[in-house]
């Protein structure tokens, strides 16, 4: 039985989503275990690096990304990219059973809206013009339009890291995921360049001594490390079922924008495709708002509060009031008088 290239790409893309969706849950559980033994990642701790479960999730994510990369070799992007939403569904289902993280009905609708909007954007996204050489990618990367994008993006990233993260990182999910997504757009461009360099080298045209090869490799390493650092903070701070779809939407959006600027993909697109893409963005924005509105806030201990964990629930006492924090996700308090 002969398997077509599209079928191979489909199988690899689905496998990629399974690994990536599972990795979110494994890393989250690893981060929770690490938080019990040291400083939380959300406040600058790195104890998770000693947690085997976190590394299992990390390996699962790497395997998924490799499978996704290979899938693009066999199948067109219009088939592979939309299947990335399966990782959101998988992580949400696993989070429901393993992490006890639940979405309200409006939150579920928001998640569905994010997925539908992302699918519409991908379907109507312009066709990518893959450069045939590393020299061609270097020319595209140094054109004025893309250099302006790089300058603007790095400025926003620095503002998020230096100004917004210390003030709003623990309360606004867009801070951490904004950094991940913006840096992710550079990661994709660099990985494409590295892929071409590897392909040319395997064909007998060595790219090892070509300076741009090492430049793109350095950019990819820096961007990946930055993404992982802030994604860990997002996972440690916010509900996994919220992190996964919002990160997917923002990452996809920034990747499409960066690709359109660098490779000029929008040139020659029909009006219907452009309008459809705009509708997709509006749908994504609506879904993101609904997710934020219904997000279950993680409880924050009040000043002067004594908290403890009895094996099933987190409890606290402050000024004679008994506070019950259910499963670290729900806050339900009631007063218990200490007076006779």
CSV table of C-alpha atoms in Angstrom, one decimal:
chain,number,residue,atom,x,y,z
A,1,UNK,CA,0.0,0.0,0.0
A,2,UNK,CA,1.4,3.3,-1.1
A,3,UNK,CA,0.9,6.3,1.3
A,4,UNK,CA,0.6,9.7,-0.4
A,5,UNK,CA,2.7,12.6,0.8
A,6,UNK,CA,-0.5,14.4,2.0
A,7,UNK,CA,-1.3,11.4,4.2
A,8,UNK,CA,2.2,11.4,5.7
A,9,UNK,CA,1.9,15.1,6.4
A,10,UNK,CA,-1.6,14.6,8.0
A,11,UNK,CA,-0.3,11.9,10.3
A,12,UNK,CA,2.7,13.9,11.3
A,13,UNK,CA,0.6,17.0,12.0
A,14,UNK,CA,-1.9,15.1,14.1
A,15,UNK,CA,1.0,13.4,16.0
A,16,UNK,CA,2.6,16.8,16.5
A,17,UNK,CA,-0.6,18.2,18.1
A,18,UNK,CA,-0.9,15.2,20.4
A,19,UNK,CA,2.7,15.7,21.7
A,20,UNK,CA,2.4,19.5,22.0
A,21,UNK,CA,-1.0,19.4,23.7
A,22,UNK,CA,0.3,16.8,26.2
A,23,UNK,CA,3.4,18.8,26.8
A,24,UNK,CA,1.4,21.7,28.2
A,25,UNK,CA,-0.1,19.5,30.9
A,26,UNK,CA,3.2,17.7,31.8
A,27,UNK,CA,5.1,21.0,32.1
A,28,UNK,CA,2.3,22.5,34.2
A,29,UNK,CA,2.3,19.5,36.6
A,30,UNK,CA,6.1,19.7,36.7
A,31,UNK,CA,5.9,23.4,37.5
A,32,UNK,CA,3.4,22.8,40.3
A,33,UNK,CA,5.7,20.1,41.9
A,34,UNK,CA,8.7,22.5,41.5
A,35,UNK,CA,6.8,25.3,43.2
A,36,UNK,CA,6.2,23.1,46.3
A,37,UNK,CA,10.0,22.5,46.6
A,38,UNK,CA,11.3,25.9,45.7
A,39,UNK,CA,10.6,29.3,44.1
A,40,UNK,CA,7.8,29.4,41.6
A,41,UNK,CA,8.7,30.1,37.9
A,42,UNK,CA,6.1,32.9,37.9
A,43,UNK,CA,8.2,34.9,40.3
A,44,UNK,CA,11.6,34.1,38.8
A,45,UNK,CA,12.4,30.6,40.1
A,46,UNK,CA,14.1,27.9,38.1
A,47,UNK,CA,13.5,24.9,40.4
A,48,UNK,CA,11.5,23.3,37.5
A,49,UNK,CA,14.8,22.5,35.8
A,50,UNK,CA,15.3,19.8,38.4
A,51,UNK,CA,11.8,18.4,37.9
A,52,UNK,CA,11.7,15.2,35.7
A,53,UNK,CA,8.1,15.7,34.8
A,54,UNK,CA,8.8,19.2,33.4
A,55,UNK,CA,11.6,17.7,31.3
A,56,UNK,CA,9.2,15.0,30.0
A,57,UNK,CA,6.9,17.8,28.9
A,58,UNK,CA,9.8,19.6,27.3
A,59,UNK,CA,10.9,16.5,25.4
A,60,UNK,CA,7.2,16.0,24.3
A,61,UNK,CA,7.1,19.5,23.0
A,62,UNK,CA,10.4,19.1,21.1
A,63,UNK,CA,9.2,15.8,19.5
A,64,UNK,CA,5.9,17.6,18.5
A,65,UNK,CA,7.7,20.5,17.0
A,66,UNK,CA,10.1,18.2,15.0
A,67,UNK,CA,7.1,16.3,13.7
A,68,UNK,CA,5.4,19.5,12.7
A,69,UNK,CA,8.5,20.7,10.9
A,70,UNK,CA,8.7,17.4,8.9
A,71,UNK,CA,5.0,17.6,8.1
A,72,UNK,CA,5.6,20.7,6.1
A,73,UNK,CA,8.0,18.8,3.9
A,74,UNK,CA,5.2,16.4,2.8
A,75,UNK,CA,2.0,18.5,2.9
A,76,UNK,CA,1.1,22.1,2.1
A,77,UNK,CA,0.8,24.6,4.9
A,78,UNK,CA,-2.9,25.0,4.4
A,79,UNK,CA,-3.3,21.4,5.5
A,80,UNK,CA,-0.7,21.3,8.3
A,81,UNK,CA,-1.1,24.7,10.1
A,82,UNK,CA,-4.9,24.5,10.9
A,83,UNK,CA,-4.3,21.1,12.6
A,84,UNK,CA,-2.3,22.9,15.2
A,85,UNK,CA,-5.6,23.8,16.9
A,86,UNK,CA,-5.9,20.1,17.9
A,87,UNK,CA,-3.2,20.8,20.5
A,88,UNK,CA,-5.5,23.3,22.2
A,89,UNK,CA,-8.4,20.8,22.3
A,90,UNK,CA,-6.1,18.1,23.7
A,91,UNK,CA,-4.5,20.3,26.4
A,92,UNK,CA,-8.0,21.5,27.4
A,93,UNK,CA,-9.4,17.9,27.8
A,94,UNK,CA,-6.3,16.7,29.7
A,95,UNK,CA,-6.4,19.8,31.9
A,96,UNK,CA,-10.0,19.1,32.7
A,97,UNK,CA,-9.2,15.6,34.0
A,98,UNK,CA,-5.6,15.9,35.3
A,99,UNK,CA,-5.4,19.5,36.5
A,100,UNK,CA,-9.1,20.2,37.4
A,101,UNK,CA,-9.0,23.3,35.3
A,102,UNK,CA,-12.5,24.0,34.0
A,103,UNK,CA,-13.9,26.6,31.7
A,104,UNK,CA,-17.4,28.1,32.0
A,105,UNK,CA,-19.8,27.9,29.0
A,106,UNK,CA,-18.9,31.3,27.7
A,107,UNK,CA,-15.2,30.4,28.1
A,108,UNK,CA,-15.8,27.3,26.0
A,109,UNK,CA,-17.5,29.4,23.4
A,110,UNK,CA,-14.5,31.8,23.5
A,111,UNK,CA,-12.1,28.9,22.9
A,112,UNK,CA,-14.1,27.7,20.0
A,113,UNK,CA,-14.2,31.2,18.5
A,114,UNK,CA,-10.4,31.4,18.8
A,115,UNK,CA,-10.0,28.1,17.0
A,116,UNK,CA,-12.5,29.0,14.3
A,117,UNK,CA,-10.9,32.4,13.8
A,118,UNK,CA,-7.4,31.0,13.6
A,119,UNK,CA,-8.6,28.4,11.0
A,120,UNK,CA,-10.1,31.1,8.9
A,121,UNK,CA,-6.9,33.2,9.1
A,122,UNK,CA,-4.8,30.2,8.1
A,123,UNK,CA,-7.1,29.1,5.2
A,124,UNK,CA,-7.1,32.6,3.7
A,125,UNK,CA,-3.5,33.4,4.5
A,126,UNK,CA,-1.4,34.2,1.4
A,127,UNK,CA,0.7,31.5,-0.2
A,128,UNK,CA,4.3,31.5,1.1
A,129,UNK,CA,7.2,32.0,-1.4
A,130,UNK,CA,10.0,29.8,0.0
A,131,UNK,CA,13.4,31.3,-0.9
A,132,UNK,CA,15.8,28.9,-2.7
A,133,UNK,CA,19.0,30.0,-1.0
A,134,UNK,CA,20.3,31.4,2.2
A,135,UNK,CA,21.5,34.5,0.4
A,136,UNK,CA,18.0,35.2,-0.7
A,137,UNK,CA,16.7,35.0,2.9
A,138,UNK,CA,19.5,37.3,4.0
A,139,UNK,CA,18.4,39.9,1.4
A,140,UNK,CA,14.8,39.6,2.5
A,141,UNK,CA,15.8,39.9,6.2
A,142,UNK,CA,17.8,43.1,5.6
A,143,UNK,CA,15.2,44.9,3.5
A,144,UNK,CA,14.0,48.2,5.1
A,145,UNK,CA,10.4,47.0,5.7
A,146,UNK,CA,11.5,44.0,7.7
A,147,UNK,CA,14.2,45.9,9.6
A,148,UNK,CA,11.5,48.4,10.6
A,149,UNK,CA,9.4,45.4,11.9
A,150,UNK,CA,12.3,44.1,13.8
A,151,UNK,CA,13.0,47.4,15.4
A,152,UNK,CA,9.3,47.9,16.4
A,153,UNK,CA,9.0,44.3,17.7
A,154,UNK,CA,12.1,44.5,19.8
A,155,UNK,CA,11.0,47.8,21.3
A,156,UNK,CA,7.7,46.3,22.3
A,157,UNK,CA,9.4,43.2,23.8
A,158,UNK,CA,11.8,45.4,25.8
A,159,UNK,CA,8.8,47.5,27.1
A,160,UNK,CA,7.0,44.4,28.1
A,161,UNK,CA,10.0,42.9,29.9
A,162,UNK,CA,11.2,46.0,31.6
A,163,UNK,CA,8.0,47.9,32.3
A,164,UNK,CA,4.9,45.8,32.1
A,165,UNK,CA,6.1,42.4,33.4
A,166,UNK,CA,7.1,43.7,36.9
A,167,UNK,CA,3.7,45.5,37.2
A,168,UNK,CA,1.2,43.3,35.4
A,169,UNK,CA,2.9,40.0,34.6
A,170,UNK,CA,1.1,38.2,37.4
A,171,UNK,CA,-2.4,39.5,36.5
A,172,UNK,CA,-2.4,40.0,32.7
A,173,UNK,CA,-1.7,36.9,30.6
A,174,UNK,CA,-1.0,39.1,27.5
A,175,UNK,CA,2.3,40.3,29.0
A,176,UNK,CA,4.0,36.8,29.1
A,177,UNK,CA,2.4,35.5,25.9
A,178,UNK,CA,3.0,38.8,24.1
A,179,UNK,CA,6.7,38.3,24.7
A,180,UNK,CA,6.5,34.7,23.6
A,181,UNK,CA,4.6,35.5,20.4
A,182,UNK,CA,6.7,38.4,19.3
A,183,UNK,CA,9.9,36.5,19.7
A,184,UNK,CA,8.3,33.5,18.1
A,185,UNK,CA,7.9,35.4,14.8
A,186,UNK,CA,11.7,35.7,14.7
A,187,UNK,CA,12.1,32.1,15.6
A,188,UNK,CA,10.1,30.9,12.6
A,189,UNK,CA,12.1,33.1,10.2
A,190,UNK,CA,15.4,31.9,11.6
A,191,UNK,CA,14.3,28.2,11.5
A,192,UNK,CA,13.3,28.6,7.9
A,193,UNK,CA,16.8,29.9,7.1
A,194,UNK,CA,18.4,27.1,9.1
A,195,UNK,CA,16.3,24.5,7.3
A,196,UNK,CA,17.5,25.9,3.9
A,197,UNK,CA,21.1,25.8,5.2
A,198,UNK,CA,20.8,22.2,6.2
A,199,UNK,CA,19.1,21.2,3.0
A,200,UNK,CA,21.9,22.9,0.9
A,201,UNK,CA,24.6,21.3,3.0
A,202,UNK,CA,23.1,17.8,2.6
A,203,UNK,CA,23.0,18.5,-1.2
A,204,UNK,CA,26.8,19.1,-1.1
A,205,UNK,CA,26.8,22.9,-0.9
A,206,UNK,CA,28.2,23.5,2.6
A,207,UNK,CA,26.8,26.5,4.5
A,208,UNK,CA,28.9,26.0,7.6
A,209,UNK,CA,31.4,28.8,6.7
A,210,UNK,CA,28.6,31.2,5.6
A,211,UNK,CA,28.2,33.9,8.4
A,212,UNK,CA,24.4,34.3,8.0
A,213,UNK,CA,24.0,30.5,8.9
A,214,UNK,CA,25.5,31.2,12.4
A,215,UNK,CA,23.6,34.5,12.7
A,216,UNK,CA,20.2,32.8,12.1
A,217,UNK,CA,21.2,29.9,14.4
A,218,UNK,CA,22.1,32.4,17.2
A,219,UNK,CA,18.8,34.3,16.7
A,220,UNK,CA,16.8,31.0,16.8
A,221,UNK,CA,18.5,29.9,20.1
A,222,UNK,CA,18.0,33.2,21.8
A,223,UNK,CA,14.4,33.5,20.7
A,224,UNK,CA,13.6,29.9,21.7
A,225,UNK,CA,15.1,30.3,25.2
A,226,UNK,CA,13.2,33.5,25.7
A,227,UNK,CA,9.9,31.9,24.6
A,228,UNK,CA,10.4,28.9,26.9
A,229,UNK,CA,11.2,31.2,29.9
A,230,UNK,CA,8.1,33.3,29.5
A,231,UNK,CA,5.9,30.4,28.5
A,232,UNK,CA,6.8,28.7,31.7
A,233,UNK,CA,5.9,31.8,33.7
A,234,UNK,CA,2.5,31.9,31.9
A,235,UNK,CA,1.8,28.3,32.6
A,236,UNK,CA,2.8,28.6,36.2
A,237,UNK,CA,0.7,31.7,36.7
A,238,UNK,CA,-2.5,31.1,34.6
A,239,UNK,CA,-4.9,28.4,33.8
A,240,UNK,CA,-3.6,26.0,31.2
A,241,UNK,CA,-6.9,25.9,29.3
A,242,UNK,CA,-6.5,29.7,28.8
A,243,UNK,CA,-2.8,29.8,28.1
A,244,UNK,CA,-2.9,27.3,25.2
A,245,UNK,CA,-5.6,28.9,22.9
A,246,UNK,CA,-4.4,32.5,23.5
A,247,UNK,CA,-0.8,31.6,22.9
A,248,UNK,CA,-1.8,29.7,19.7
A,249,UNK,CA,-3.8,32.7,18.4
A,250,UNK,CA,-1.1,35.3,19.2
A,251,UNK,CA,1.7,33.2,17.9
A,252,UNK,CA,-0.1,32.4,14.7
A,253,UNK,CA,-1.0,36.1,14.2
A,254,UNK,CA,2.5,37.4,14.7
A,255,UNK,CA,3.9,34.7,12.5
A,256,UNK,CA,1.6,35.6,9.6
A,257,UNK,CA,2.4,39.3,10.0
A,258,UNK,CA,6.2,38.7,10.1
A,259,UNK,CA,6.0,36.4,7.1
A,260,UNK,CA,3.8,38.8,5.1
A,261,UNK,CA,6.3,41.7,5.7
A,262,UNK,CA,9.4,39.7,5.0
A,263,UNK,CA,8.2,37.5,2.1
A,264,UNK,CA,5.6,40.0,0.7
A,265,UNK,CA,3.0,37.2,0.7
A,266,UNK,CA,0.0,39.6,0.5
A,267,UNK,CA,1.0,40.8,-3.0
A,268,UNK,CA,-1.6,39.7,-5.5
A,269,UNK,CA,-4.1,38.4,-2.9
A,270,UNK,CA,-7.8,38.7,-3.8
A,271,UNK,CA,-10.2,41.0,-2.0
A,272,UNK,CA,-12.2,38.0,-0.7
A,273,UNK,CA,-9.1,36.5,0.9
A,274,UNK,CA,-8.2,39.7,2.6
A,275,UNK,CA,-11.8,40.3,3.9
A,276,UNK,CA,-11.9,36.7,5.2
A,277,UNK,CA,-8.6,37.1,7.0
A,278,UNK,CA,-9.9,40.3,8.7
A,279,UNK,CA,-13.1,38.5,9.8
A,280,UNK,CA,-10.9,35.8,11.2
A,281,UNK,CA,-9.0,38.3,13.3
A,282,UNK,CA,-12.2,39.8,14.6
A,283,UNK,CA,-13.4,36.3,15.5
A,284,UNK,CA,-10.2,35.7,17.3
A,285,UNK,CA,-10.4,39.0,19.2
A,286,UNK,CA,-13.9,38.2,20.3
A,287,UNK,CA,-12.9,34.8,21.5
A,288,UNK,CA,-10.0,36.2,23.4
A,289,UNK,CA,-12.2,38.7,25.2
A,290,UNK,CA,-14.6,36.0,26.2
A,291,UNK,CA,-11.8,33.9,27.6
A,292,UNK,CA,-10.5,36.8,29.7
A,293,UNK,CA,-14.0,37.5,31.0
A,294,UNK,CA,-14.6,34.0,32.2
A,295,UNK,CA,-11.0,33.3,33.4
A,296,UNK,CA,-10.9,31.8,36.8
A,297,UNK,CA,-8.6,34.0,38.9
A,298,UNK,CA,-6.0,32.1,40.9
A,299,UNK,CA,-6.4,33.3,44.6
A,300,UNK,CA,-3.7,35.6,46.0
A,301,UNK,CA,-3.1,35.5,49.7
A,302,UNK,CA,-4.1,38.8,51.5
A,303,UNK,CA,-1.6,40.8,53.5
A,304,UNK,CA,-1.2,39.3,57.0
A,305,UNK,CA,-2.9,36.1,56.0
A,306,UNK,CA,-1.7,32.7,57.2
A,307,UNK,CA,-2.3,29.9,54.7
A,308,UNK,CA,-1.8,26.1,54.7
A,309,UNK,CA,-2.7,23.1,52.7
A,310,UNK,CA,-4.5,20.1,54.3
A,311,UNK,CA,-4.0,17.7,51.5
A,312,UNK,CA,-7.3,18.6,49.7
A,313,UNK,CA,-7.8,22.3,50.0
A,314,UNK,CA,-5.9,25.5,50.6
A,315,UNK,CA,-7.1,27.3,53.7
A,316,UNK,CA,-6.3,30.6,55.4
A,317,UNK,CA,-7.1,32.7,58.4
A,318,UNK,CA,-7.0,36.5,58.4
A,319,UNK,CA,-8.2,38.7,61.2
A,320,UNK,CA,-10.5,36.1,62.6
A,321,UNK,CA,-12.0,35.2,59.2
A,322,UNK,CA,-11.7,31.8,57.7
A,323,UNK,CA,-11.0,31.7,54.0
A,324,UNK,CA,-11.3,28.6,51.9
A,325,UNK,CA,-9.4,28.4,48.5
A,326,UNK,CA,-10.8,25.5,46.5
A,327,UNK,CA,-8.2,23.6,44.4
A,328,UNK,CA,-6.1,26.8,43.9
A,329,UNK,CA,-8.7,27.9,41.3
A,330,UNK,CA,-11.8,29.1,43.1
A,331,UNK,CA,-12.2,31.6,45.9
A,332,UNK,CA,-15.1,31.1,48.3
A,333,UNK,CA,-14.9,32.9,51.6
A,334,UNK,CA,-17.1,33.1,54.5
A,335,UNK,CA,-16.7,34.6,58.0
A,336,UNK,CA,-16.3,32.5,61.1
A,337,UNK,CA,-16.4,34.6,64.2
A,338,UNK,CA,-13.7,34.0,66.8
A,339,UNK,CA,-15.8,35.6,69.5
A,340,UNK,CA,-18.2,33.8,71.8
